[in-house]
PDB file of C-alpha atoms and ligand atoms in Angstrom:
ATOM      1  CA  UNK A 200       2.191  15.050  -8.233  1.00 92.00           C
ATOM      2  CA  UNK A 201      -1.781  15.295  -7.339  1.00 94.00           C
ATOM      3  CA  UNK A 202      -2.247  18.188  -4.830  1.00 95.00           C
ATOM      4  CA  UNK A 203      -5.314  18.067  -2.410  1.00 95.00           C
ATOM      5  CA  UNK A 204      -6.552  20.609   0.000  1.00 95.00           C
ATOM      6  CA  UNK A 205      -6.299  20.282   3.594  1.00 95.00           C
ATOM      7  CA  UNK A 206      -9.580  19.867   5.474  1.00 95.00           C
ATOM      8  CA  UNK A 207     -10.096  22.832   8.298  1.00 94.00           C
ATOM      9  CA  UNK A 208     -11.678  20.850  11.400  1.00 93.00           C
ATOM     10  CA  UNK A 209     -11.922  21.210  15.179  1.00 89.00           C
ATOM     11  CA  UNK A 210     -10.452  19.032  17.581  1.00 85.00           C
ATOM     12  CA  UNK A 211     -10.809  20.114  21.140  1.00 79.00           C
ATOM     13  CA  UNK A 212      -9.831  24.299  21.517  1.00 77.00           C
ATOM     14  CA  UNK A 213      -8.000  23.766  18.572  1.00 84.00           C
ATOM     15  CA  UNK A 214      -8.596  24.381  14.429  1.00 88.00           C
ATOM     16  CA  UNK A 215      -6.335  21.937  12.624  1.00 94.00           C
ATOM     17  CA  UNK A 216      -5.573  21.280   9.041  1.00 96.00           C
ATOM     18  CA  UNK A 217      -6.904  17.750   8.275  1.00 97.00           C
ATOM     19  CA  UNK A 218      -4.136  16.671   5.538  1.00 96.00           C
ATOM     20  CA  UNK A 219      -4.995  12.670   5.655  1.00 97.00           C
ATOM     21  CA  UNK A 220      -7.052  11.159   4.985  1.00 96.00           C
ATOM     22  CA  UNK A 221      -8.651  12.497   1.759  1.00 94.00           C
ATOM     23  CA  UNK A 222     -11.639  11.219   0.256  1.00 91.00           C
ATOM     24  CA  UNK A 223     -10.135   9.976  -2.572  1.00 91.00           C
ATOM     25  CA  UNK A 224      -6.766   9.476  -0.875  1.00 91.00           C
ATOM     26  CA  UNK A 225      -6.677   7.038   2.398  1.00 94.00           C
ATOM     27  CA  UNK A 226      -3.467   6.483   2.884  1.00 97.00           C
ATOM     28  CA  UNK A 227      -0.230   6.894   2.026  1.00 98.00           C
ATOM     29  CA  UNK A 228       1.859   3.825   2.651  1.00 98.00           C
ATOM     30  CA  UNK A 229       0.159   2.918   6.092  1.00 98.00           C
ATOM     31  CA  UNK A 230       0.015   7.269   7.290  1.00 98.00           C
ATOM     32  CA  UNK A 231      -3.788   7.043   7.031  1.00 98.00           C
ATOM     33  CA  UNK A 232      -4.184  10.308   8.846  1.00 98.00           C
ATOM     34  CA  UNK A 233      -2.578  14.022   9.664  1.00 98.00           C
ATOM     35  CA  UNK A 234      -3.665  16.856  11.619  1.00 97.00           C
ATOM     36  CA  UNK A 235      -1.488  19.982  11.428  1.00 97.00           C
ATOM     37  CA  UNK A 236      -2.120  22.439  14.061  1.00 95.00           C
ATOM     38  CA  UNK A 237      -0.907  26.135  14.852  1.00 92.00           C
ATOM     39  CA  UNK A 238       1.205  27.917  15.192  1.00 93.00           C
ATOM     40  CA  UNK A 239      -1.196  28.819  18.105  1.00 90.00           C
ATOM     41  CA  UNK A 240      -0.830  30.622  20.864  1.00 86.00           C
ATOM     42  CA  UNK A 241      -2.417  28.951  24.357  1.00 83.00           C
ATOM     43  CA  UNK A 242      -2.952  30.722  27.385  1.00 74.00           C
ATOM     44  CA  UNK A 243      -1.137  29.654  30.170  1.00 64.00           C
ATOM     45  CA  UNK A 244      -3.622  28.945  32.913  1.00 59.00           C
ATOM     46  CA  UNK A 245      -6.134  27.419  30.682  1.00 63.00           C
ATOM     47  CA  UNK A 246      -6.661  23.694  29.530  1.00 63.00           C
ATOM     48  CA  UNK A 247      -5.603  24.742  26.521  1.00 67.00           C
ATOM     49  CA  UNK A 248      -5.333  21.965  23.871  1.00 75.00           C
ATOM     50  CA  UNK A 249      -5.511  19.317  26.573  1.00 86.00           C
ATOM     51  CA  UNK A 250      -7.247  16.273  25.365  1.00 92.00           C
ATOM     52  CA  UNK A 251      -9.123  13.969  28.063  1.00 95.00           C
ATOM     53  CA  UNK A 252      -8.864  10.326  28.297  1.00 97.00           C
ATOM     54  CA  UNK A 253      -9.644   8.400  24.895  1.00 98.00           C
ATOM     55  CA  UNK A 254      -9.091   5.385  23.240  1.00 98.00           C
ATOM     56  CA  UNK A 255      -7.442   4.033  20.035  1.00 98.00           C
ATOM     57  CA  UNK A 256      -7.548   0.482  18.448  1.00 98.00           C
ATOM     58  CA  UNK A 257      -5.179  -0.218  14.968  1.00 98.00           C
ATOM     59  CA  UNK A 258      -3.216   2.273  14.630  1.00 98.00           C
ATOM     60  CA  UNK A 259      -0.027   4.077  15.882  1.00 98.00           C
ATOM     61  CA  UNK A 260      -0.586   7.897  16.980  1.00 98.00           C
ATOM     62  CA  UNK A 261       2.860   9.564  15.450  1.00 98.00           C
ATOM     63  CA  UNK A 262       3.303  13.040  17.651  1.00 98.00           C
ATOM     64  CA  UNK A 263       5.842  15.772  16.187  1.00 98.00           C
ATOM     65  CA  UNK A 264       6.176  19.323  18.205  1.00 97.00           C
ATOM     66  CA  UNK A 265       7.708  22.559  16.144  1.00 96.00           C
ATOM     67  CA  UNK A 266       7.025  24.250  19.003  1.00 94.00           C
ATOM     68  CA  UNK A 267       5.617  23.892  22.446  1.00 90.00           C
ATOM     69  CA  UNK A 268       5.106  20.902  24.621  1.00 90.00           C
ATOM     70  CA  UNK A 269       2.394  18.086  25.666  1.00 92.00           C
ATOM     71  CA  UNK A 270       2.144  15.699  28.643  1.00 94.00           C
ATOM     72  CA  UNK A 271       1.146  11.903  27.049  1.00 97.00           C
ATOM     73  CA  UNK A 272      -0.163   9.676  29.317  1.00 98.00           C
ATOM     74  CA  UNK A 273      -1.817   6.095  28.637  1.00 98.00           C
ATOM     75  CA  UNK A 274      -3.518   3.139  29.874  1.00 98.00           C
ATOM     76  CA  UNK A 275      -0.227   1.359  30.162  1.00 98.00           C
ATOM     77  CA  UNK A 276       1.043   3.584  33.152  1.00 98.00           C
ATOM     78  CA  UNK A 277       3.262   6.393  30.302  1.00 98.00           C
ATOM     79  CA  UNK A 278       4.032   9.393  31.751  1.00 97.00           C
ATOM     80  CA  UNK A 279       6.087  11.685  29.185  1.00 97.00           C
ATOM     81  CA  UNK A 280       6.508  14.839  28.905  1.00 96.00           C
ATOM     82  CA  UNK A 281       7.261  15.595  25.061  1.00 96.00           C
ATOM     83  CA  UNK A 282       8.444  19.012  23.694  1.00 95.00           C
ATOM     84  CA  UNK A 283      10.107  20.230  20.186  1.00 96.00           C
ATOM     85  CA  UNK A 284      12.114  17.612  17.853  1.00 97.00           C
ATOM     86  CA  UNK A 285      11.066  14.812  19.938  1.00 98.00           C
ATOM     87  CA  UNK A 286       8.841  11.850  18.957  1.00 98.00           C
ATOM     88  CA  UNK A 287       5.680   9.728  21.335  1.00 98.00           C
ATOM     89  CA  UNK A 288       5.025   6.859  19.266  1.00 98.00           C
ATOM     90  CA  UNK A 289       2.227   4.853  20.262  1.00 98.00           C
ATOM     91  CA  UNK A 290       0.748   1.753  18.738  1.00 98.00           C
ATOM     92  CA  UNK A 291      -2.990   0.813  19.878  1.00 98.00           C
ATOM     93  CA  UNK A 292      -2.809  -2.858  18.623  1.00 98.00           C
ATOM     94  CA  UNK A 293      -6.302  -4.165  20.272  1.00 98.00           C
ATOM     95  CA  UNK A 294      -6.826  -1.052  22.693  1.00 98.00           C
ATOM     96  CA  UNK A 295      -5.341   1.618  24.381  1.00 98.00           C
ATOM     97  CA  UNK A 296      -6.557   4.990  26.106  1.00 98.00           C
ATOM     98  CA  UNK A 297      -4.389   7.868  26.222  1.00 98.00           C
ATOM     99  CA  UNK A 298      -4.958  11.608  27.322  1.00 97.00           C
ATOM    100  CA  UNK A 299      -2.534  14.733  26.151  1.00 94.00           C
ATOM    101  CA  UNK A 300      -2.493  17.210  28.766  1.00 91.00           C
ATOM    102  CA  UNK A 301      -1.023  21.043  28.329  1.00 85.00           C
ATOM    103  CA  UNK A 302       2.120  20.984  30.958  1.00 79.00           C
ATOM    104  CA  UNK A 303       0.613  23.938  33.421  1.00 63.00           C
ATOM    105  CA  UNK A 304       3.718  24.959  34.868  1.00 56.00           C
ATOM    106  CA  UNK A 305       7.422  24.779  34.267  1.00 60.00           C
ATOM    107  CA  UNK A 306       9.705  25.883  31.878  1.00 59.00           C
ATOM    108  CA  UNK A 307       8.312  23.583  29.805  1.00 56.00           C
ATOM    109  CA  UNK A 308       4.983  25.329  29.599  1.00 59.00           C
ATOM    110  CA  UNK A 309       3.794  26.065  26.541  1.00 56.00           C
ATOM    111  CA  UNK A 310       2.461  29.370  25.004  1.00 80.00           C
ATOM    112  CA  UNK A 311       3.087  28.728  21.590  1.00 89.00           C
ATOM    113  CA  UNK A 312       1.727  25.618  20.137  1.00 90.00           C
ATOM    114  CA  UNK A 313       3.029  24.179  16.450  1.00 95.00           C
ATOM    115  CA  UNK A 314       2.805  20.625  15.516  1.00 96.00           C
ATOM    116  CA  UNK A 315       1.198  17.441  13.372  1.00 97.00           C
ATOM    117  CA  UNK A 316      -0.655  14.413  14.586  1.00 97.00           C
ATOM    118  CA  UNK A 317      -0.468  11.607  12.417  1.00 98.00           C
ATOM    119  CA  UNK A 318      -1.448   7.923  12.409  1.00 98.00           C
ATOM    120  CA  UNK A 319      -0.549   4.921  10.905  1.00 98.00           C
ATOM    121  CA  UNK A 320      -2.507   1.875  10.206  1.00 98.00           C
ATOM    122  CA  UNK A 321      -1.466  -1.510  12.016  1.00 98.00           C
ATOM    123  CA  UNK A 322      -1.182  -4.064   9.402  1.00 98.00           C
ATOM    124  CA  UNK A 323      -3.450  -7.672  10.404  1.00 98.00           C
ATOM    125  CA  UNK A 324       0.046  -9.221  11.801  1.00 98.00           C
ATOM    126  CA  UNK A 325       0.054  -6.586  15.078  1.00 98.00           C
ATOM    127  CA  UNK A 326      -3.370  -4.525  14.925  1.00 98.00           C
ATOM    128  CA  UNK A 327      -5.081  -7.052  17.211  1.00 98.00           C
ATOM    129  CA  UNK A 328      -1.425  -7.427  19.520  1.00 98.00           C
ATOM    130  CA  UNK A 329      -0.299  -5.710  22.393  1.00 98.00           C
ATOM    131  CA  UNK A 330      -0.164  -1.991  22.784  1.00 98.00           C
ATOM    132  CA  UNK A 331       3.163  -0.329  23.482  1.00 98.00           C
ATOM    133  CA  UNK A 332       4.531   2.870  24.043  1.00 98.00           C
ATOM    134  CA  UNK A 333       7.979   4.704  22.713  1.00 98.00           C
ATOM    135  CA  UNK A 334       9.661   7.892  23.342  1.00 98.00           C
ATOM    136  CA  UNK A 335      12.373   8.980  21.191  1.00 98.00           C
ATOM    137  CA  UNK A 336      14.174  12.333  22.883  1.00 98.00           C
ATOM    138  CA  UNK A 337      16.458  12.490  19.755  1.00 97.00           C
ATOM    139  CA  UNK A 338      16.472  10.823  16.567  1.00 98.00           C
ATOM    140  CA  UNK A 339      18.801  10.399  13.482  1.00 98.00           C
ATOM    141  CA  UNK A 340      19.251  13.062  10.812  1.00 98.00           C
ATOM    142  CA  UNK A 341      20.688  13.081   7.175  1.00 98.00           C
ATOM    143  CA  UNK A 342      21.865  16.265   5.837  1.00 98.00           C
ATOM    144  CA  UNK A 343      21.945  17.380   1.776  1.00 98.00           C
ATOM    145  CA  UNK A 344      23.377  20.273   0.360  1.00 97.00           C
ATOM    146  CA  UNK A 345      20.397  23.065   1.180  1.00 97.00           C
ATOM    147  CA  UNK A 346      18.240  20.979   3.985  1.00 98.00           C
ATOM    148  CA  UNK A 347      18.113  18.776   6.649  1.00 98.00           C
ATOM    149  CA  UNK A 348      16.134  15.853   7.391  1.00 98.00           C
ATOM    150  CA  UNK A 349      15.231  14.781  10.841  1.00 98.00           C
ATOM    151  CA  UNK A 350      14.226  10.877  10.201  1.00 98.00           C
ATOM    152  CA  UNK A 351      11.083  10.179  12.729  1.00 98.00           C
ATOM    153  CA  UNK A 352      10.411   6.405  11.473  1.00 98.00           C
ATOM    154  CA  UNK A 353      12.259   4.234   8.894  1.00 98.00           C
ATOM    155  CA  UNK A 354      15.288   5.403   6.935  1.00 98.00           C
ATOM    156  CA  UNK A 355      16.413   8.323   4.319  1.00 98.00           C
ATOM    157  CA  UNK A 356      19.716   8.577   3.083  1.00 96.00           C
ATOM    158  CA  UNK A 357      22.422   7.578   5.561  1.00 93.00           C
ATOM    159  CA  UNK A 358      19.998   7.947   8.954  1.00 98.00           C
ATOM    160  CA  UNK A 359      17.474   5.235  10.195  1.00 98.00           C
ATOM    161  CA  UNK A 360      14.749   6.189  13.125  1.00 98.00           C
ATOM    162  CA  UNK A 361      15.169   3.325  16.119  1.00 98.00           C
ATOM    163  CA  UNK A 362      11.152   3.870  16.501  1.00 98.00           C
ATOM    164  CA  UNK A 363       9.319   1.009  15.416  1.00 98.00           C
ATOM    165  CA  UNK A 364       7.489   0.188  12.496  1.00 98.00           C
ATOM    166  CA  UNK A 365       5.452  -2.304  11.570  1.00 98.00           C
ATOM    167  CA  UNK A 366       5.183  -2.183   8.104  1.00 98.00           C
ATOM    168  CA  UNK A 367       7.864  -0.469   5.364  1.00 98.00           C
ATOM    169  CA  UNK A 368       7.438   3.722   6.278  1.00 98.00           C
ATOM    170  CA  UNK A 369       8.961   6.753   6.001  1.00 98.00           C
ATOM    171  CA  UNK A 370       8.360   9.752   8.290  1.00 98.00           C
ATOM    172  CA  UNK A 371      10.582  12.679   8.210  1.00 98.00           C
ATOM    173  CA  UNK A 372      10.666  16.126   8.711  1.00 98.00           C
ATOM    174  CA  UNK A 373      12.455  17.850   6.024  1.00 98.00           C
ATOM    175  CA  UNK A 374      13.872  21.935   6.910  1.00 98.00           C
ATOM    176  CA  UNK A 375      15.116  23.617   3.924  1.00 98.00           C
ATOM    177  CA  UNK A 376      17.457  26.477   3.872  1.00 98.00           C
ATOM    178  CA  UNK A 377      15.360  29.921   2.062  1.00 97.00           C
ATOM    179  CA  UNK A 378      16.561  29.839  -1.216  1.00 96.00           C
ATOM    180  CA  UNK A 379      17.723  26.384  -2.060  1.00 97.00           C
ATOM    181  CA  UNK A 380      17.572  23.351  -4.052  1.00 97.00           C
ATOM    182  CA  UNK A 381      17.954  20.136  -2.322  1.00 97.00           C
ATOM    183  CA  UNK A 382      17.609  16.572  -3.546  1.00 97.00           C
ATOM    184  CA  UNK A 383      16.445  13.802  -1.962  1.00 98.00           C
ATOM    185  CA  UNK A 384      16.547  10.198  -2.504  1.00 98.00           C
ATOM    186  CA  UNK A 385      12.777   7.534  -2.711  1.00 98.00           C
ATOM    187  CA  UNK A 386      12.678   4.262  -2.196  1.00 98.00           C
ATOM    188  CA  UNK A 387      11.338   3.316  -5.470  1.00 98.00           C
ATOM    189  CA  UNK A 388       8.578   1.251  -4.260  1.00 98.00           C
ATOM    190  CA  UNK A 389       6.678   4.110  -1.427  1.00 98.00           C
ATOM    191  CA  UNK A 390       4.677   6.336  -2.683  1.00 98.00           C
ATOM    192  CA  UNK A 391       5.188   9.708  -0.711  1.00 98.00           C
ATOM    193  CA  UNK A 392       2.909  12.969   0.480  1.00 97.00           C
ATOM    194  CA  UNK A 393       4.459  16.125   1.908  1.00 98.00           C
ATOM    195  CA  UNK A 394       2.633  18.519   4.124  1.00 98.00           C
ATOM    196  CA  UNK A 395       4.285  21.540   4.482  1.00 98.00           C
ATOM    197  CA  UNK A 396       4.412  22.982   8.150  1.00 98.00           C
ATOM    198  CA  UNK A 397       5.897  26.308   7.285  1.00 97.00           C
ATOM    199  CA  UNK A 398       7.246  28.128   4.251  1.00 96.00           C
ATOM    200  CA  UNK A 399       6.602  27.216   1.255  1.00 96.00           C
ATOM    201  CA  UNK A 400       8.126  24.823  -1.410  1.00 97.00           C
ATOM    202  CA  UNK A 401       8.650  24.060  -5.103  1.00 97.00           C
ATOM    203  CA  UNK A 402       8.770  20.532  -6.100  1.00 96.00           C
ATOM    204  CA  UNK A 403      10.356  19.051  -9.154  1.00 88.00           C
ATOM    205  CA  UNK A 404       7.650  19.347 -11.536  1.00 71.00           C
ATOM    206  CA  UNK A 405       7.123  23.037 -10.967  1.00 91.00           C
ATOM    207  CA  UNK A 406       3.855  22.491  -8.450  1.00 94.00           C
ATOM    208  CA  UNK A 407       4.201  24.947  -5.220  1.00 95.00           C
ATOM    209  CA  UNK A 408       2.630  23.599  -2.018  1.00 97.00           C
ATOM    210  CA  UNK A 409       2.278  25.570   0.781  1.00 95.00           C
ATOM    211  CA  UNK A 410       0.148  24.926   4.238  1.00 96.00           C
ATOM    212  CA  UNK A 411      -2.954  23.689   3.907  1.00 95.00           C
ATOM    213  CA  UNK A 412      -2.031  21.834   0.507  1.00 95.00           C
ATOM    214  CA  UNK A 413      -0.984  18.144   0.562  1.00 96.00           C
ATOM    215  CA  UNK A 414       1.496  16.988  -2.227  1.00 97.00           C
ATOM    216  CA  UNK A 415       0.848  13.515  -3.429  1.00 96.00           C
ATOM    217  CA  UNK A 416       3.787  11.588  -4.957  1.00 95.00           C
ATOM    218  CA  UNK A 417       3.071   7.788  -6.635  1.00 93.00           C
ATOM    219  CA  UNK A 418       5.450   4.849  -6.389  1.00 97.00           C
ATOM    220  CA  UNK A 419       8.631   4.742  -9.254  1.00 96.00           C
ATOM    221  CA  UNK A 420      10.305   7.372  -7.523  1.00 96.00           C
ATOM    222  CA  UNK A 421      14.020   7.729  -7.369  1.00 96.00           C
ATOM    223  CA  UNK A 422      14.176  11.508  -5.948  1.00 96.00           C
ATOM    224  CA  UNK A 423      12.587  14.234  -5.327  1.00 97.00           C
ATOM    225  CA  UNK A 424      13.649  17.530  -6.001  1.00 97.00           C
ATOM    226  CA  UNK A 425      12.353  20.475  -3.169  1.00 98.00           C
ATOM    227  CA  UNK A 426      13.240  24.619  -4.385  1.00 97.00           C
ATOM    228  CA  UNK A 427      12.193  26.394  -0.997  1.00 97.00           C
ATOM    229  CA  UNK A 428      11.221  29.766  -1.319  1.00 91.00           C
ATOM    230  CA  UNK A 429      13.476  32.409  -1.000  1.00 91.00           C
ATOM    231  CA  UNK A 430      13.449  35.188   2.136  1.00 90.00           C
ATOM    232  CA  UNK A 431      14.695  34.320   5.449  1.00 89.00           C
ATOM    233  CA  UNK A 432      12.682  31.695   7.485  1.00 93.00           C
ATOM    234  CA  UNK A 433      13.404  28.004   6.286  1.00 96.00           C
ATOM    235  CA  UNK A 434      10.637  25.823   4.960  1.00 97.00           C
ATOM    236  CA  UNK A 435       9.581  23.151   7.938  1.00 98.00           C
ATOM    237  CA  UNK A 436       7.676  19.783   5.868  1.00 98.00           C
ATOM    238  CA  UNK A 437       6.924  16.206   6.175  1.00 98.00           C
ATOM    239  CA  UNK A 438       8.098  13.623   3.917  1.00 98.00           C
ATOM    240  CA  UNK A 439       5.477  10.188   4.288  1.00 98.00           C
ATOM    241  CA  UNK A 440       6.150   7.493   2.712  1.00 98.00           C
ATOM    242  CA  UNK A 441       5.228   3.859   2.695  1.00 98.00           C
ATOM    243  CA  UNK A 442       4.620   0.688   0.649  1.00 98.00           C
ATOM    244  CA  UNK A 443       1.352   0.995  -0.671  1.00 98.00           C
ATOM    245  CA  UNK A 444      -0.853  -1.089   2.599  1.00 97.00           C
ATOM    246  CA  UNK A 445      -2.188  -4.228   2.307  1.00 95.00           C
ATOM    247  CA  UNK A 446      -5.861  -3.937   2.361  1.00 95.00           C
ATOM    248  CA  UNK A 447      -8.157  -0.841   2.228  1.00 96.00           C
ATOM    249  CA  UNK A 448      -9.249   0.417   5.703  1.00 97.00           C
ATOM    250  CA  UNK A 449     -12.264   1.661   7.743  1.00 97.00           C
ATOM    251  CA  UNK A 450     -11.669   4.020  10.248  1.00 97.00           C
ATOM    252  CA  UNK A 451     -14.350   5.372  12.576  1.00 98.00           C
ATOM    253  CA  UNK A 452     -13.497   8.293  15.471  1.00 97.00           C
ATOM    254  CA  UNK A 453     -10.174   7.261  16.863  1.00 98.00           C
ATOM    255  CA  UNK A 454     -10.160   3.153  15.606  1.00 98.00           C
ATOM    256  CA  UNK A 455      -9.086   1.879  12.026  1.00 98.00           C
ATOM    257  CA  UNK A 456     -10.256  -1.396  11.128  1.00 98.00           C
ATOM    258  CA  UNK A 457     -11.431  -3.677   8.353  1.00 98.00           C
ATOM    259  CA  UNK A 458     -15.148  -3.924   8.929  1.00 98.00           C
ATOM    260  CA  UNK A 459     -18.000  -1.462  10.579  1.00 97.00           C
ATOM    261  CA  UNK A 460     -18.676  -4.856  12.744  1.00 98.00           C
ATOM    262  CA  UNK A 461     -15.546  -3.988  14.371  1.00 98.00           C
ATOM    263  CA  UNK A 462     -16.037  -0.020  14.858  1.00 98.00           C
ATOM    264  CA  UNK A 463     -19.520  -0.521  16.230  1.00 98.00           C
ATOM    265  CA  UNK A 464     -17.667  -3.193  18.967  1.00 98.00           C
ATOM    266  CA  UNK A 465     -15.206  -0.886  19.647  1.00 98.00           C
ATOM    267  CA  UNK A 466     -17.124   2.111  20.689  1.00 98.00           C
ATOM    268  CA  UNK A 467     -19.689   0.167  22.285  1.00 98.00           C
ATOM    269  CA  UNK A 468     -16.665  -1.406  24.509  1.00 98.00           C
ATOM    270  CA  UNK A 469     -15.364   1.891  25.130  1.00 98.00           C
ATOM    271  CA  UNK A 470     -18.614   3.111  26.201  1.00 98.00           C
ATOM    272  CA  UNK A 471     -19.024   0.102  28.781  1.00 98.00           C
ATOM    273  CA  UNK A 472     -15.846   0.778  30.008  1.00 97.00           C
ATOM    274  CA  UNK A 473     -15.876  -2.886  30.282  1.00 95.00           C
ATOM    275  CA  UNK A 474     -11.172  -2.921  30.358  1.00 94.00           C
ATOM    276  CA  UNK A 475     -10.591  -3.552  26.647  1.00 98.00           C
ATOM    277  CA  UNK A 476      -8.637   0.139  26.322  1.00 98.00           C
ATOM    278  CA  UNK A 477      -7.484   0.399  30.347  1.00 97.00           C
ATOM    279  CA  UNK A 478      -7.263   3.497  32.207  1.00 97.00           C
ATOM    280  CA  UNK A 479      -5.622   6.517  32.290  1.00 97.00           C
ATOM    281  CA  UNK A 480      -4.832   8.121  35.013  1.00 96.00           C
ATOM    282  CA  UNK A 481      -6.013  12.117  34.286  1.00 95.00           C
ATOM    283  CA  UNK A 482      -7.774  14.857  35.697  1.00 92.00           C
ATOM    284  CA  UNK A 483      -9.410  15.731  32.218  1.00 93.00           C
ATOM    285  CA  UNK A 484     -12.877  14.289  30.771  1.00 94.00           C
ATOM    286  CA  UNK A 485     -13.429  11.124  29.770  1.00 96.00           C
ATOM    287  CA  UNK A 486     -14.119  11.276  26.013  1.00 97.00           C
ATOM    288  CA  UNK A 487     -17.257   8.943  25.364  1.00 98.00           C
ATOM    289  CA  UNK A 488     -17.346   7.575  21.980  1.00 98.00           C
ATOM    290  CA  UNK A 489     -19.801   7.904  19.268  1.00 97.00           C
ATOM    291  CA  UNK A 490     -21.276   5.080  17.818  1.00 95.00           C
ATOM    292  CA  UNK A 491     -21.636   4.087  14.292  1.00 93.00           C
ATOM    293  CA  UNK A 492     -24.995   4.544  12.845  1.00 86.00           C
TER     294      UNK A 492
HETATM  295 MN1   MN B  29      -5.343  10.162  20.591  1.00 70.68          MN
END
């Protein structure tokens, strides 16, 4: 297993852990990026980690809540509340805008904050296609002796996400009991990373990872073998997984592409305005885009 470091960046009010992509480590399967953030706490009142109106092109945005709650809504008329253990898929294809507001009031209001935004890349057959929108309230889970695995897209063990994939993935969250070894069966021909959320966690070859570190695990794989440390709270990760993608990638601000031609078109469209990524219907800032140099 390679371990890399976590990247501390901003994004909006929030500091996040930047786990994908690494310099010398796009992707993972198709995950080509993964920001963990919090646990935070938000004040109530405030925007908070709200995110205005901004758009994505080739790529699916993969949200996951430990704790706390968002409001997703996109060019494509969404409206969805989403809160702990529940999943907002969205894939971008050739455009969408979306905006992630803080719920203000309600019992869903959120004062603690604990989560990961990932992406995956849109292979060539869909990322120029149609956008579309999923919410999954509750998904599949497969249990081993010592953890649980809550299966977000694609299959482990006996449980397989209904979410939508477009190429061969694996997202899960894995929650190990404190004190535990569990085991865990690969599809030989992913290679896997695991980002730990909370806790911390022993893997087979004798390499801890905790928060902040990113576990890197080639193809060949059979198992995987996960010791979580001992104490009382459980040990919250996420198992990625994919067949290595087809073609290297460019990403630039919130697009992934194959060319800089098609970054530089994208934020330039955004810019315009001129329909390519619709509109979303928020009370929060556009986001303009920045521009390739
Ligand atoms: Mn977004």
């Amino acid at each position: 297993m390679e371990v890399y470091a976590s990247k501390d960046r901003v994004v909006g009010a929030a500091r996040v852990r930047r786990a994908l992509p690494q310099r010398t480590r796009r992707t993972v399967g198709a995950w080509c990026f993964a920001d963990h953030l919090g646990p935070m706490s938000v004040e109530p009142e405030s925007q908070g980690l709200g995110i205005g109106p901004h758009p994505h092109a080739g790529l699916a945005t993969v949200t996951w809540l430990v704790e706390g709650s968002l409001l997703h809504k996109d060019s494509l008329g969404s409206e969805q509340p989403i809160t702990a253990g529940q999943l907002n898929l969205m894939h971008a294809g050739h455009g969408i805008a979306h905006a992630e507001e803080q719920l203000s009031s309600g019992p869903r209001r959120a004062t603690t904050m604990h989560g990961i935004q990932m992406w995956v890349a849109q292979p060539d057959l869909t990322r120029h296609g149609a956008a579309g929108f999923e919410h999954h309230g509750t998904l599949p889970q497969h249990e081993e002796p010592g953890g649980v695995a809550t299966v977000l897209l694609g299959t482990l063990g006996a449980a397989s996400s209904p979410a939508r994939t477009d190429t061969p993935l694996l997202g899960a969250e894995l929650v190990l009991q404190p004190g535990t070894t569990s085991t865990w069966g690969l599809t030989r021909a992913y290679e896997h990373a695991l980002v730990v959320l909370s806790g911390s966690v022993v893997v087979d070859d004798g390499v801890a990872l905790v928060p902040g570190a990113v576990g890197h695990l080639g193809t060949g794989r059979d198992e995987l073998v996960l010791s979580a440390l001992a104490g009382t709270e459980p040990t919250r990760l996420m198992l990625l997984g994919g067949e290595p993608f087809e073609a290297p990638i460019v990403m630039h601000w919130n697009y992934v592409g194959r060319s800089r031609a098609e970054m530089v078109e994208a934020s330039e469209q955004w810019n315009a305005e001129d329909g390519r990524f619709g509109r979303v219907d928020s009370a929060l800032a556009r986001i303009p885009s920045p521009v390739p140099v």
